[in-house]
Amino acid sequence: AQTVTQSQPEMSVQEAETVTLSCTYDTSESDYYLFWYKQPPSRQMILVIRQEAYKQQNATENRFSVNFQKAAKSFSLKISDSQLGDAAMYFCAYRAGGFSGGGADGLTFGKGTHLIIQP
Amino acid sequence: DAGVIQSPRHEVTEMGQEVTLRCKPISGHDYLFWYRQTMMRGLELLIYFNNNVPIDDSGMPEDRFSAKMPNASFSTLKIQPSEPRDSAVYFCASTRGGPGNTIYFGEGSWLTVV
C-alpha cells in the first residue's frame, strides 16, 4: 500500500519570505501522480500543484513550485513571496497511474502541514 | 461551472439517529469519491464509484455506513445508527477519468454526533 508522510506538523514563515514544505512517499509503482492541496479555515480542499512522475521537470504554478526527487521519493512544495492568504493546512497526496481498483484510483493523503504566515 | 455540491454543510444529531449526506458531482465526471477527515486519522478514502458503480468500499469503517449512487448526478452516504466517533468532516469529490486529472472536492459536510 502507498503511504505519504509529511514530517512537519506546523511551519511558520514571515510574510514575503520563502518556505518549503516536505513530503515523502512510498510506492512500488513507476507510474503515478503527486499533488499538493491547500485547505484554508473554510475547509475547502483546493488543488495547488500537480506533478506527473514520468516528467523530470518540476512543476511550477506562479509562486508555487515543487522539488520532485523520484529516486528519493521526495516531493517538497516551495512557496515564494509568502502572503497572508497562504495560511492554511497543506496536504501532499499520491495517486496511482493505473486503474487497478482497490483504492488505487483515489488519493492517498499525508497528515498535513499547518502553515502560519507571520505579518 | 458549479463545483461539487454537498449537503448539509453542518449537521448535529443525536447518537442512534440516521444521518444522510448528499453529493452532486460536477457534470460529466465519471468518478465520485467519499472521504472522511478527522484529527486523529486525517483524510481517509471511504468508497469510490466509477460510472455509478461502487468500485472499492474497503475504506467504509463498518456496516453502519452505506453509500449509493443511483445516477450520475447524485450520491448519498448514510450512517445508521450514528455514533459519537462518526463525528468528522465528510467530503465528496469527483473527477473525469484519467489518474492525472484533478480531483475536485466539495466544501464538506461537518457532522457532529452527540
mmCIF file of C-alpha atoms in Angstrom:
data_model
loop_
_atom_site.group_PDB
_atom_site.id
_atom_site.type_symbol
_atom_site.label_atom_id
_atom_site.label_comp_id
_atom_site.label_asym_id
_atom_site.label_seq_id
_atom_site.Cartn_x
_atom_site.Cartn_y
_atom_site.Cartn_z
ATOM 1 C CA ALA A 1 0.000 0.000 0.000
ATOM 2 C CA GLN A 2 1.120 3.501 -0.715
ATOM 3 C CA THR A 3 1.942 5.847 2.142
ATOM 4 C CA VAL A 4 2.528 9.588 2.230
ATOM 5 C CA THR A 5 4.477 11.206 5.059
ATOM 6 C CA GLN A 6 4.593 14.871 5.981
ATOM 7 C CA SER A 7 7.092 15.235 8.799
ATOM 8 C CA GLN A 8 6.347 18.877 9.628
ATOM 9 C CA PRO A 9 3.083 19.255 11.569
ATOM 10 C CA GLU A 10 3.500 23.040 11.583
ATOM 11 C CA MET A 11 5.659 25.617 9.817
ATOM 12 C CA SER A 12 5.901 29.353 10.284
ATOM 13 C CA VAL A 13 7.259 31.948 7.851
ATOM 14 C CA GLN A 14 7.459 35.715 7.644
ATOM 15 C CA GLU A 15 5.311 37.389 5.036
ATOM 16 C CA ALA A 16 7.211 37.810 1.726
ATOM 17 C CA GLU A 17 9.708 35.090 2.662
ATOM 18 C CA THR A 18 10.092 31.633 1.134
ATOM 19 C CA VAL A 19 9.057 28.401 2.832
ATOM 20 C CA THR A 20 9.453 24.752 1.853
ATOM 21 C CA LEU A 21 7.079 22.013 2.973
ATOM 22 C CA SER A 22 8.365 18.440 2.944
ATOM 23 C CA CYS A 23 6.680 15.273 1.710
ATOM 24 C CA THR A 24 7.941 11.753 1.190
ATOM 25 C CA TYR A 25 6.017 8.804 -0.162
ATOM 26 C CA ASP A 26 6.408 5.099 -0.557
ATOM 27 C CA THR A 27 5.246 3.149 -3.579
ATOM 28 C CA SER A 28 6.283 0.251 -5.753
ATOM 29 C CA GLU A 29 4.575 1.778 -8.780
ATOM 30 C CA SER A 30 6.502 3.534 -11.527
ATOM 31 C CA ASP A 31 3.522 5.436 -12.906
ATOM 32 C CA TYR A 32 1.836 7.831 -10.520
ATOM 33 C CA TYR A 33 0.890 11.432 -9.838
ATOM 34 C CA LEU A 34 1.621 13.683 -6.894
ATOM 35 C CA PHE A 35 -0.423 16.633 -5.702
ATOM 36 C CA TRP A 36 -0.383 19.410 -3.153
ATOM 37 C CA TYR A 37 -3.759 20.525 -1.835
ATOM 38 C CA LYS A 38 -4.429 23.576 0.314
ATOM 39 C CA GLN A 39 -7.138 23.601 2.983
ATOM 40 C CA PRO A 40 -7.888 27.057 4.414
ATOM 41 C CA PRO A 41 -10.066 27.503 7.515
ATOM 42 C CA SER A 42 -13.143 27.215 5.292
ATOM 43 C CA ARG A 43 -12.221 23.515 4.931
ATOM 44 C CA GLN A 44 -12.416 23.635 1.125
ATOM 45 C CA MET A 45 -9.759 21.424 -0.487
ATOM 46 C CA ILE A 46 -8.032 23.377 -3.250
ATOM 47 C CA LEU A 47 -5.500 21.939 -5.687
ATOM 48 C CA VAL A 48 -2.241 23.897 -5.594
ATOM 49 C CA ILE A 49 0.022 21.966 -7.950
ATOM 50 C CA ARG A 50 0.370 18.597 -9.689
ATOM 51 C CA GLN A 51 3.396 16.547 -10.790
ATOM 52 C CA GLU A 52 3.485 13.590 -13.150
ATOM 53 C CA ALA A 53 6.071 11.017 -12.078
ATOM 54 C CA TYR A 54 7.239 10.445 -15.644
ATOM 55 C CA LYS A 55 8.169 14.099 -16.028
ATOM 56 C CA GLN A 56 11.609 15.118 -14.818
ATOM 57 C CA GLN A 57 10.812 18.808 -14.965
ATOM 58 C CA ASN A 58 9.496 20.211 -11.705
ATOM 59 C CA ALA A 59 6.010 21.698 -11.851
ATOM 60 C CA THR A 60 5.525 25.413 -11.237
ATOM 61 C CA GLU A 61 2.378 27.469 -10.683
ATOM 62 C CA ASN A 62 3.122 31.144 -10.114
ATOM 63 C CA ARG A 63 4.644 31.412 -6.607
ATOM 64 C CA PHE A 64 4.349 27.667 -6.009
ATOM 65 C CA SER A 65 6.906 25.158 -7.214
ATOM 66 C CA VAL A 66 7.908 21.625 -6.343
ATOM 67 C CA ASN A 67 11.170 19.775 -5.956
ATOM 68 C CA PHE A 68 10.433 16.261 -7.189
ATOM 69 C CA GLN A 69 13.141 13.706 -6.463
ATOM 70 C CA LYS A 70 11.815 10.413 -7.828
ATOM 71 C CA ALA A 71 14.674 8.212 -6.668
ATOM 72 C CA ALA A 72 14.416 9.599 -3.144
ATOM 73 C CA LYS A 73 10.598 9.530 -3.305
ATOM 74 C CA SER A 74 10.506 13.118 -2.174
ATOM 75 C CA PHE A 75 8.059 15.825 -3.257
ATOM 76 C CA SER A 76 8.505 19.154 -1.493
ATOM 77 C CA LEU A 77 6.490 22.334 -2.056
ATOM 78 C CA LYS A 78 8.173 25.727 -2.175
ATOM 79 C CA ILE A 79 6.106 28.853 -1.657
ATOM 80 C CA SER A 80 7.872 32.051 -2.663
ATOM 81 C CA ASP A 81 6.924 35.561 -1.531
ATOM 82 C CA SER A 82 4.562 34.165 1.122
ATOM 83 C CA GLN A 83 1.290 36.020 1.527
ATOM 84 C CA LEU A 84 -1.186 36.110 4.382
ATOM 85 C CA GLY A 85 -3.673 34.248 2.187
ATOM 86 C CA ASP A 86 -1.303 31.301 2.003
ATOM 87 C CA ALA A 87 -2.016 30.449 5.630
ATOM 88 C CA ALA A 88 -3.693 27.036 5.598
ATOM 89 C CA MET A 89 -3.202 23.304 6.016
ATOM 90 C CA TYR A 90 -1.249 21.827 3.131
ATOM 91 C CA PHE A 91 -1.688 18.197 2.167
ATOM 92 C CA CYS A 92 0.577 16.137 -0.027
ATOM 93 C CA ALA A 93 -1.263 13.416 -1.955
ATOM 94 C CA TYR A 94 -0.440 10.446 -4.165
ATOM 95 C CA ARG A 95 -2.467 8.789 -6.897
ATOM 96 C CA ALA A 96 -1.506 5.665 -8.803
ATOM 97 C CA GLY A 97 -1.270 5.979 -12.546
ATOM 98 C CA GLY A 98 -3.072 2.780 -13.465
ATOM 99 C CA PHE A 99 -6.707 1.852 -12.913
ATOM 100 C CA SER A 100 -6.206 -1.249 -10.845
ATOM 101 C CA GLY A 101 -9.094 -0.745 -8.458
ATOM 102 C CA GLY A 102 -8.717 -1.491 -4.780
ATOM 103 C CA GLY A 103 -8.410 2.160 -3.877
ATOM 104 C CA ALA A 104 -5.684 2.872 -6.404
ATOM 105 C CA ASP A 105 -7.936 5.317 -8.150
ATOM 106 C CA GLY A 106 -8.301 7.576 -5.131
ATOM 107 C CA LEU A 107 -5.882 9.965 -3.485
ATOM 108 C CA THR A 108 -3.737 8.891 -0.537
ATOM 109 C CA PHE A 109 -3.061 11.900 1.689
ATOM 110 C CA GLY A 110 -0.375 12.794 4.184
ATOM 111 C CA LYS A 111 -1.351 14.119 7.612
ATOM 112 C CA GLY A 112 -0.818 17.713 6.566
ATOM 113 C CA THR A 113 1.355 20.694 7.499
ATOM 114 C CA HIS A 114 -0.171 23.738 9.151
ATOM 115 C CA LEU A 115 1.424 26.819 7.577
ATOM 116 C CA ILE A 116 1.412 30.045 9.586
ATOM 117 C CA ILE A 117 2.261 33.341 7.926
ATOM 118 C CA GLN A 118 3.705 35.980 10.280
ATOM 119 C CA PRO A 119 2.860 39.546 9.187
ATOM 120 C CA ASP B 1 -19.482 25.895 -13.799
ATOM 121 C CA ALA B 2 -20.824 24.643 -10.494
ATOM 122 C CA GLY B 3 -18.425 22.647 -8.396
ATOM 123 C CA VAL B 4 -19.149 19.577 -6.305
ATOM 124 C CA ILE B 5 -22.176 20.350 -4.174
ATOM 125 C CA GLN B 6 -22.669 18.769 -0.770
ATOM 126 C CA SER B 7 -25.485 18.993 1.723
ATOM 127 C CA PRO B 8 -25.951 19.571 4.540
ATOM 128 C CA ARG B 9 -22.931 21.751 5.338
ATOM 129 C CA HIS B 10 -23.369 21.173 9.053
ATOM 130 C CA GLU B 11 -25.384 18.621 10.958
ATOM 131 C CA VAL B 12 -25.720 17.921 14.641
ATOM 132 C CA THR B 13 -27.542 14.746 15.520
ATOM 133 C CA GLU B 14 -28.079 12.505 18.481
ATOM 134 C CA MET B 15 -26.421 9.148 18.825
ATOM 135 C CA GLY B 16 -28.518 6.413 17.274
ATOM 136 C CA GLN B 17 -30.121 8.627 14.640
ATOM 137 C CA GLU B 18 -29.782 8.056 10.917
ATOM 138 C CA VAL B 19 -27.661 10.548 9.003
ATOM 139 C CA THR B 20 -27.755 11.041 5.240
ATOM 140 C CA LEU B 21 -25.149 13.126 3.450
ATOM 141 C CA ARG B 22 -25.729 14.140 -0.139
ATOM 142 C CA CYS B 23 -23.490 14.951 -3.058
ATOM 143 C CA LYS B 24 -23.901 16.265 -6.580
ATOM 144 C CA PRO B 25 -20.711 15.757 -8.611
ATOM 145 C CA ILE B 26 -19.521 18.020 -11.387
ATOM 146 C CA SER B 27 -21.408 17.311 -14.584
ATOM 147 C CA GLY B 28 -19.501 14.970 -16.888
ATOM 148 C CA HIS B 29 -17.332 13.494 -14.166
ATOM 149 C CA ASP B 30 -17.410 9.697 -14.044
ATOM 150 C CA TYR B 31 -15.583 9.133 -10.747
ATOM 151 C CA LEU B 32 -17.024 10.019 -7.373
ATOM 152 C CA PHE B 33 -15.218 9.657 -4.031
ATOM 153 C CA TRP B 34 -16.307 9.913 -0.410
ATOM 154 C CA TYR B 35 -13.618 10.927 2.100
ATOM 155 C CA ARG B 36 -13.708 11.406 5.853
ATOM 156 C CA GLN B 37 -11.449 13.840 7.711
ATOM 157 C CA THR B 38 -10.706 13.604 11.429
ATOM 158 C CA MET B 39 -7.917 14.992 13.561
ATOM 159 C CA MET B 40 -6.742 11.531 14.537
ATOM 160 C CA ARG B 41 -6.838 9.773 11.177
ATOM 161 C CA GLY B 42 -6.574 12.612 8.675
ATOM 162 C CA LEU B 43 -8.223 12.206 5.275
ATOM 163 C CA GLU B 44 -9.426 8.674 4.566
ATOM 164 C CA LEU B 45 -10.999 7.334 1.402
ATOM 165 C CA LEU B 46 -14.250 5.592 2.318
ATOM 166 C CA ILE B 47 -15.614 4.484 -1.037
ATOM 167 C CA TYR B 48 -15.495 5.431 -4.674
ATOM 168 C CA PHE B 49 -17.707 4.947 -7.702
ATOM 169 C CA ASN B 50 -16.999 4.759 -11.410
ATOM 170 C CA ASN B 51 -19.934 5.330 -13.743
ATOM 171 C CA ASN B 52 -22.278 4.986 -10.743
ATOM 172 C CA VAL B 53 -20.879 1.562 -9.798
ATOM 173 C CA PRO B 54 -19.111 1.119 -6.433
ATOM 174 C CA ILE B 55 -15.555 0.030 -7.167
ATOM 175 C CA ASP B 56 -13.949 -0.154 -3.745
ATOM 176 C CA ASP B 57 -15.663 0.204 -0.373
ATOM 177 C CA SER B 58 -12.820 -1.212 1.707
ATOM 178 C CA GLY B 59 -12.478 2.108 3.495
ATOM 179 C CA MET B 60 -16.015 2.049 4.874
ATOM 180 C CA PRO B 61 -15.439 1.635 8.605
ATOM 181 C CA GLU B 62 -18.316 -0.731 9.387
ATOM 182 C CA ASP B 63 -21.727 -1.918 8.312
ATOM 183 C CA ARG B 64 -23.368 1.158 9.762
ATOM 184 C CA PHE B 65 -22.027 3.045 6.756
ATOM 185 C CA SER B 66 -23.531 2.688 3.302
ATOM 186 C CA ALA B 67 -23.257 4.657 0.083
ATOM 187 C CA LYS B 68 -25.280 4.749 -3.099
ATOM 188 C CA MET B 69 -25.094 6.432 -6.466
ATOM 189 C CA PRO B 70 -28.439 5.974 -8.212
ATOM 190 C CA ASN B 71 -27.464 8.169 -11.150
ATOM 191 C CA ALA B 72 -24.572 10.197 -12.498
ATOM 192 C CA SER B 73 -25.601 13.366 -10.697
ATOM 193 C CA PHE B 74 -26.343 12.178 -7.179
ATOM 194 C CA SER B 75 -24.783 10.153 -4.390
ATOM 195 C CA THR B 76 -25.577 9.583 -0.731
ATOM 196 C CA LEU B 77 -23.572 8.438 2.264
ATOM 197 C CA LYS B 78 -25.708 7.073 5.058
ATOM 198 C CA ILE B 79 -24.802 6.291 8.651
ATOM 199 C CA GLN B 80 -27.310 4.241 10.618
ATOM 200 C CA PRO B 81 -27.175 4.250 13.578
ATOM 201 C CA SER B 82 -24.783 7.138 14.140
ATOM 202 C CA GLU B 83 -22.233 7.164 16.979
ATOM 203 C CA PRO B 84 -20.162 9.986 18.506
ATOM 204 C CA ARG B 85 -16.987 8.574 16.898
ATOM 205 C CA ASP B 86 -18.540 9.258 13.490
ATOM 206 C CA SER B 87 -18.143 12.985 14.117
ATOM 207 C CA ALA B 88 -15.973 14.273 11.271
ATOM 208 C CA VAL B 89 -15.972 16.284 8.084
ATOM 209 C CA TYR B 90 -17.167 14.196 5.153
ATOM 210 C CA PHE B 91 -16.004 15.238 1.701
ATOM 211 C CA CYS B 92 -17.385 14.256 -1.648
ATOM 212 C CA ALA B 93 -15.092 14.627 -4.656
ATOM 213 C CA SER B 94 -15.312 13.948 -8.356
ATOM 214 C CA THR B 95 -13.127 13.749 -11.440
ATOM 215 C CA ARG B 96 -13.180 12.804 -15.064
ATOM 216 C CA GLY B 97 -11.447 9.502 -15.897
ATOM 217 C CA GLY B 98 -7.644 9.632 -16.027
ATOM 218 C CA PRO B 99 -5.416 9.393 -12.946
ATOM 219 C CA GLY B 100 -3.679 12.677 -13.659
ATOM 220 C CA ASN B 101 -6.884 14.656 -13.776
ATOM 221 C CA THR B 102 -7.683 16.967 -10.927
ATOM 222 C CA ILE B 103 -9.983 15.616 -8.257
ATOM 223 C CA TYR B 104 -12.375 18.380 -7.215
ATOM 224 C CA PHE B 105 -13.707 18.445 -3.684
ATOM 225 C CA GLY B 106 -16.957 19.747 -2.301
ATOM 226 C CA GLU B 107 -16.981 22.040 0.704
ATOM 227 C CA GLY B 108 -17.624 19.133 3.053
ATOM 228 C CA SER B 109 -20.359 18.151 5.472
ATOM 229 C CA TRP B 110 -19.419 18.741 9.096
ATOM 230 C CA LEU B 111 -21.122 16.060 11.193
ATOM 231 C CA THR B 112 -21.357 16.155 14.960
ATOM 232 C CA VAL B 113 -22.949 13.222 16.771
ATOM 233 C CA VAL B 114 -23.781 13.922 20.420
#
